[in-house]
Tab-separated table of C-alpha atoms in Angstrom:
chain	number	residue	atom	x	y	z
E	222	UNK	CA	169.304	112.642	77.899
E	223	UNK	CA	166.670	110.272	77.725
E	224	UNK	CA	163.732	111.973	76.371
E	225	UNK	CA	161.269	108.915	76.199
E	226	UNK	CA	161.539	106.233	79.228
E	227	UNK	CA	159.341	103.516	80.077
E	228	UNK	CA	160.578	102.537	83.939
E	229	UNK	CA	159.183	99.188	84.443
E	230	UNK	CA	161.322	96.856	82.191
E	231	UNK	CA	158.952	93.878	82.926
E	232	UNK	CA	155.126	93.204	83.452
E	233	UNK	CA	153.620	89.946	84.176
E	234	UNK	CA	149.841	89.514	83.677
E	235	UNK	CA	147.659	86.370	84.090
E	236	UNK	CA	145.106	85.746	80.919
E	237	UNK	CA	142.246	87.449	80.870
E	238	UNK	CA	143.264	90.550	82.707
E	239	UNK	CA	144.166	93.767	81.888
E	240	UNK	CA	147.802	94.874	81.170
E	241	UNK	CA	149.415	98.438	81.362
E	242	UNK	CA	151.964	99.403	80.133
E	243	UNK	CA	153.372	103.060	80.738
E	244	UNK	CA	155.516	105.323	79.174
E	245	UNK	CA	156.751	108.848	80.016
E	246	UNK	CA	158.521	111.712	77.831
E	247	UNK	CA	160.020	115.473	78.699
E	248	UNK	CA	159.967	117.032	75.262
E	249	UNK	CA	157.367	119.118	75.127
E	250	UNK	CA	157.823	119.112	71.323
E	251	UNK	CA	156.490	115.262	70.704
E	252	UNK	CA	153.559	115.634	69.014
E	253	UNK	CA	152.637	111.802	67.854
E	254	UNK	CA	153.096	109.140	69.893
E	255	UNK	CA	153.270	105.203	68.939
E	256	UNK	CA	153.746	101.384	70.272
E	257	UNK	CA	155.864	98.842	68.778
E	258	UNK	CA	155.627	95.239	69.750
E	259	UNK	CA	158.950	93.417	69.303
E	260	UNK	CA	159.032	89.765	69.200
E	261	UNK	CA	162.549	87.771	69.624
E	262	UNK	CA	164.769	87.526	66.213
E	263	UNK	CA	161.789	90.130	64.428
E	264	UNK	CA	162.098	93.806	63.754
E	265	UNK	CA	159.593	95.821	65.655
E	266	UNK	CA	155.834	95.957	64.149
E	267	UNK	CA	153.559	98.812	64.774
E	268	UNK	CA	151.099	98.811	66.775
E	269	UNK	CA	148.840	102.076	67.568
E	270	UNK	CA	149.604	105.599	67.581
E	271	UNK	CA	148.035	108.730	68.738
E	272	UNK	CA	148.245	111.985	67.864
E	273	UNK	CA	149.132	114.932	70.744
E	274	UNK	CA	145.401	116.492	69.738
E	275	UNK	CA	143.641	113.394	70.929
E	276	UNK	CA	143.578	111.738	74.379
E	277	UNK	CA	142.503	108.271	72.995
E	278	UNK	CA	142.550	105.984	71.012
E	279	UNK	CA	141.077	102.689	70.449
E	280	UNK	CA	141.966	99.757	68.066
E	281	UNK	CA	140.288	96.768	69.490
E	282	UNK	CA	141.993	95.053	72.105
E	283	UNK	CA	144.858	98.273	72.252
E	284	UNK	CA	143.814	101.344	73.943
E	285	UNK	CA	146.501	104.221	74.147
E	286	UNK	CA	146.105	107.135	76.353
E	287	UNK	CA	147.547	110.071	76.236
E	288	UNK	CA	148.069	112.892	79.050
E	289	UNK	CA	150.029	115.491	78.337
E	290	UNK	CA	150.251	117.845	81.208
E	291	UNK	CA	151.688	114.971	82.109
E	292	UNK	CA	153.569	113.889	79.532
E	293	UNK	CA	152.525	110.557	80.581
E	294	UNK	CA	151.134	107.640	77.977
E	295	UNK	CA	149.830	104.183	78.548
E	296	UNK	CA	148.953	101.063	76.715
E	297	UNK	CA	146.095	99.184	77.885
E	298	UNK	CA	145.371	95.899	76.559
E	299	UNK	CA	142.116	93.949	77.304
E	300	UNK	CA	141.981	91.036	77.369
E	301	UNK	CA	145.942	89.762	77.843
E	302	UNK	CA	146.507	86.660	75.555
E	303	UNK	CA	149.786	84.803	75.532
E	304	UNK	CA	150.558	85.795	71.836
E	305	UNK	CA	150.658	88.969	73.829
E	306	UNK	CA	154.014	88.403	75.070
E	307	UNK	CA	156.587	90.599	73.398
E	308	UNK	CA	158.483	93.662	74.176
E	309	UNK	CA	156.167	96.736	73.749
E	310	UNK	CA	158.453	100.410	72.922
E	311	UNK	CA	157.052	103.373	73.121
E	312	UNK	CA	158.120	105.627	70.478
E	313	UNK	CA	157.906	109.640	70.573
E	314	UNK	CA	157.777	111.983	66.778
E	315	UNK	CA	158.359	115.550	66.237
E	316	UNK	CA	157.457	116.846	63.543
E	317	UNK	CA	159.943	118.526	61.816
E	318	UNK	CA	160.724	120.517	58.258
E	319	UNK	CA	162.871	117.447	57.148
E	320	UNK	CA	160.433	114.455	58.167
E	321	UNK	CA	159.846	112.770	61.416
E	322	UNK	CA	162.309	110.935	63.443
E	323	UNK	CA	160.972	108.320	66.160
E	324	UNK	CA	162.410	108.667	70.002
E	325	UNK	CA	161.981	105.173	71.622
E	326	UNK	CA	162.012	104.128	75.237
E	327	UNK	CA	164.012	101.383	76.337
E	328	UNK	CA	161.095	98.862	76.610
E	329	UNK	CA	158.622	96.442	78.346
E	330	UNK	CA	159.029	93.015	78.816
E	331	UNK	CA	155.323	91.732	79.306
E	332	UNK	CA	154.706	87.982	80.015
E	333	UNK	CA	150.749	87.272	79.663
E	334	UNK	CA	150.558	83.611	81.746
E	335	UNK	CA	148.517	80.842	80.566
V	18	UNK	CA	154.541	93.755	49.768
V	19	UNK	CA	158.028	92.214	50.761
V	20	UNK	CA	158.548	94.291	53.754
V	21	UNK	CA	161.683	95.923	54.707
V	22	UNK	CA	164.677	93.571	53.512
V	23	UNK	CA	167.902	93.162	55.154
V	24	UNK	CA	170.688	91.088	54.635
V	25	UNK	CA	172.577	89.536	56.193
V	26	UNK	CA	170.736	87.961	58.556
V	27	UNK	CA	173.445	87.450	60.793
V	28	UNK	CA	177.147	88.273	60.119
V	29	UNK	CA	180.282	87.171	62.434
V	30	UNK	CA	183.582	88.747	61.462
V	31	UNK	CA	186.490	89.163	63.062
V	32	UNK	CA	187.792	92.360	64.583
V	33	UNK	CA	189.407	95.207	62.072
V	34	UNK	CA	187.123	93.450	58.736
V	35	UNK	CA	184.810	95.693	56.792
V	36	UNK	CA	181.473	94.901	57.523
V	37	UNK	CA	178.533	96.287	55.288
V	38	UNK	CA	174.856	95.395	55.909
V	39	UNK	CA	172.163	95.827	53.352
V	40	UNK	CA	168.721	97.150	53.508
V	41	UNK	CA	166.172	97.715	50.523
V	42	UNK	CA	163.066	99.755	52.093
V	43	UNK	CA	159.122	99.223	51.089
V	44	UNK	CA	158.462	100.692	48.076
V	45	UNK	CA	156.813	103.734	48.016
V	46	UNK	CA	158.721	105.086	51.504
V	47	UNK	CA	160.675	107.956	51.095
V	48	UNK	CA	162.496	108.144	54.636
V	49	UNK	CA	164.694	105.294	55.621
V	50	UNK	CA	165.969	104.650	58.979
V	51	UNK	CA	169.242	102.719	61.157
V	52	UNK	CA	168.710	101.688	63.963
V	53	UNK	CA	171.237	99.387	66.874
V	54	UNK	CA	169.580	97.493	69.239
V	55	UNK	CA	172.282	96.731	72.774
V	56	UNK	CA	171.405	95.502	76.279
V	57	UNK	CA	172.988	98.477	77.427
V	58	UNK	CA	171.415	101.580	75.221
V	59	UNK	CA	168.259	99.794	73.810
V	60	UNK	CA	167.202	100.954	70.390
V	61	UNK	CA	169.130	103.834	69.088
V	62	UNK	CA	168.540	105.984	65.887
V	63	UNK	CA	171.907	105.834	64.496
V	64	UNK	CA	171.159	107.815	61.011
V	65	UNK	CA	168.333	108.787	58.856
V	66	UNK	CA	167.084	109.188	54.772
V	67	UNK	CA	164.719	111.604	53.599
V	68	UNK	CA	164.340	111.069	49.922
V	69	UNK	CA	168.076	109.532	50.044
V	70	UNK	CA	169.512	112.558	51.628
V	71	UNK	CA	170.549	111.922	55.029
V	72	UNK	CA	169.294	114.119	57.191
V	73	UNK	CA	170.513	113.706	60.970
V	74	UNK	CA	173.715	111.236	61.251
V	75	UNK	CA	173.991	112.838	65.284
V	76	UNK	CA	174.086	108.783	66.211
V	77	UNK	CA	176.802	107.451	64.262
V	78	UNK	CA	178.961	106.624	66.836
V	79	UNK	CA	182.464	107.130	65.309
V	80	UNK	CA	183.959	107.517	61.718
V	81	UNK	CA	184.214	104.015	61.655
V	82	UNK	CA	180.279	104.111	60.347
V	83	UNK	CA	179.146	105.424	57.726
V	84	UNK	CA	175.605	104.691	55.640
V	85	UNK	CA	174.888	105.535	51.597
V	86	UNK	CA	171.693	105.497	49.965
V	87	UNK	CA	172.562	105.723	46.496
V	88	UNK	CA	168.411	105.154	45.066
V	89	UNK	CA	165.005	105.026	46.739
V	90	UNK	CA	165.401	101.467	47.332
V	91	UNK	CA	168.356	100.752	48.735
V	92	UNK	CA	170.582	101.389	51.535
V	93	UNK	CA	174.068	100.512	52.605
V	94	UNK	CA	175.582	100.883	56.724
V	95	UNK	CA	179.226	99.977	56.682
V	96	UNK	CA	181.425	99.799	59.601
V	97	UNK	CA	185.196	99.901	59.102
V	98	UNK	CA	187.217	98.869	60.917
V	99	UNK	CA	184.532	96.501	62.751
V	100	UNK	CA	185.241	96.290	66.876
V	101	UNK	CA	183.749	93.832	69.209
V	102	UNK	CA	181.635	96.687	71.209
V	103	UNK	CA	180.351	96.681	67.493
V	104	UNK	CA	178.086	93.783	68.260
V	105	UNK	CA	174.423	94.228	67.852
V	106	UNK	CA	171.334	93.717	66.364
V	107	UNK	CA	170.996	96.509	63.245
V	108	UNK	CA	167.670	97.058	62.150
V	109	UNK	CA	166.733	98.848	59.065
V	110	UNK	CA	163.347	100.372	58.989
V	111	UNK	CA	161.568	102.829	56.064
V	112	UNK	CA	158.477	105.164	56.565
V	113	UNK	CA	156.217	107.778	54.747
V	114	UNK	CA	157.123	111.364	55.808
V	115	UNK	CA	153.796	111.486	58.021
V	116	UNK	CA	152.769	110.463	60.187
V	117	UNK	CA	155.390	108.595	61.736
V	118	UNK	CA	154.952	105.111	61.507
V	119	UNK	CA	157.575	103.156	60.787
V	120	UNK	CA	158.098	99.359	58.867
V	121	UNK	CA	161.191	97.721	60.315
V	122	UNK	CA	162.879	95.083	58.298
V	123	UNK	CA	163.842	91.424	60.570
V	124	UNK	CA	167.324	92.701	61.720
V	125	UNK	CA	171.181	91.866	61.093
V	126	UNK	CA	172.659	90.054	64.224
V	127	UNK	CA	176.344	91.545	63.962
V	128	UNK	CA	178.556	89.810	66.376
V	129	UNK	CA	182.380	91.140	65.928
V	130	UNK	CA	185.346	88.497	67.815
């Protein structure tokens, strides 16, 4: 059961432009959701997160928004650079008595073009 | 800080050798994380650390895994006997109980002939 998907594995976006990437979940349980950027031969690096009692959040190019009736999340990034292109992951959390364990989607490809 | 630290980088064995890969978390982490990266399943939790206690082990595949963390700041995941559906990329990864976020060391490239 795949509890986090992201169903586009690629993106391509010219320079300049906006790039979204989406990501939806069926546990109703998530309550923290986060992007990872993956880079080839690296470990994945955090990103931005948002927590399930917010519908935004901002960290300066990276926007994440979060609808939950939906349980639908995107990751907006304005403006696309080339050092943009990576694998993005979402990543789901729930919260639970013995710590939080992360649920990731299978991931992005997005190729920002010169 | 170091990071997460794994090692080996890369390993190539042959099928049916012992394999163990090493991880020492961020100081200061009390959860630790395994994770297998595959073309076919993506990035897959296979076992977790909460203050070295393991805590959910649900995605070990098979007996033939099996992960200690004897201290706070280290962690073994051995596979024995290795198979060639063995091959990945392990990544080792340690976080603070909250939020979430988690510090992922640069990965073990396991490739089993």
């Amino acid at each position: 059961d795949q509890q986090v998907k992201q169903n586009s594995p690629s993106l391509s976006v010219q320079e300049g432009r906006i790039s979204i990437l989406n990501c939806d979940y069926t546990n109703s349980m998530f309550d923290y959701f986060l992007w990872y950027k993956k880079y080839p031969a690296e470990g994945p690096t955090f990103l931005i997160s948002i927590s399930s009692i917010k519908d935004k959040n901002e960290d300066g190019r990276f926007t994440v928004f979060l609808n939950k009736s939906a349980k639908h999340l995107s990751l907006h990034i304005v403006p696309s650079q080339p050092g943009d292109s990576a694998v993005y992951f979402c990543a789901a959390s729930r919260e639970g008595a013995s710590g939080s364990r992360l649920t990731f989607g299978e991931g992005t490809q997005l190729t920002v073009n010169p | 800080d170091a990071g997460v630290i794994q090692s080996p980088r890369h390993e190539v064995t042959e099928m049916g050798q012992e394999v163990t890969l090493r991880c020492k978390p961020i100081s200061g982490h009390n959860s630790l994380f395994w994770y297998r990266q595959t073309m076919m399943r993506g990035l897959e939790l296979l076992i977790y650390f909460n203050n070295n206690v393991p805590i959910d082990d649900s995605g070990m595949p098979e007996d033939r895994f099996s992960a200690k963390m004897p201290n706070a700041s280290f962690s073994t995941l051995k596979i024995q006997p290795s198979e060639p559906r063995d091959s990945a990329v392990y990544f080792c990864a340690s976080g603070k109980r909250n939020p979430g976020e988690q510090y992922f060391g640069p990965g073990t490239r396991l490739t089993v002939t």
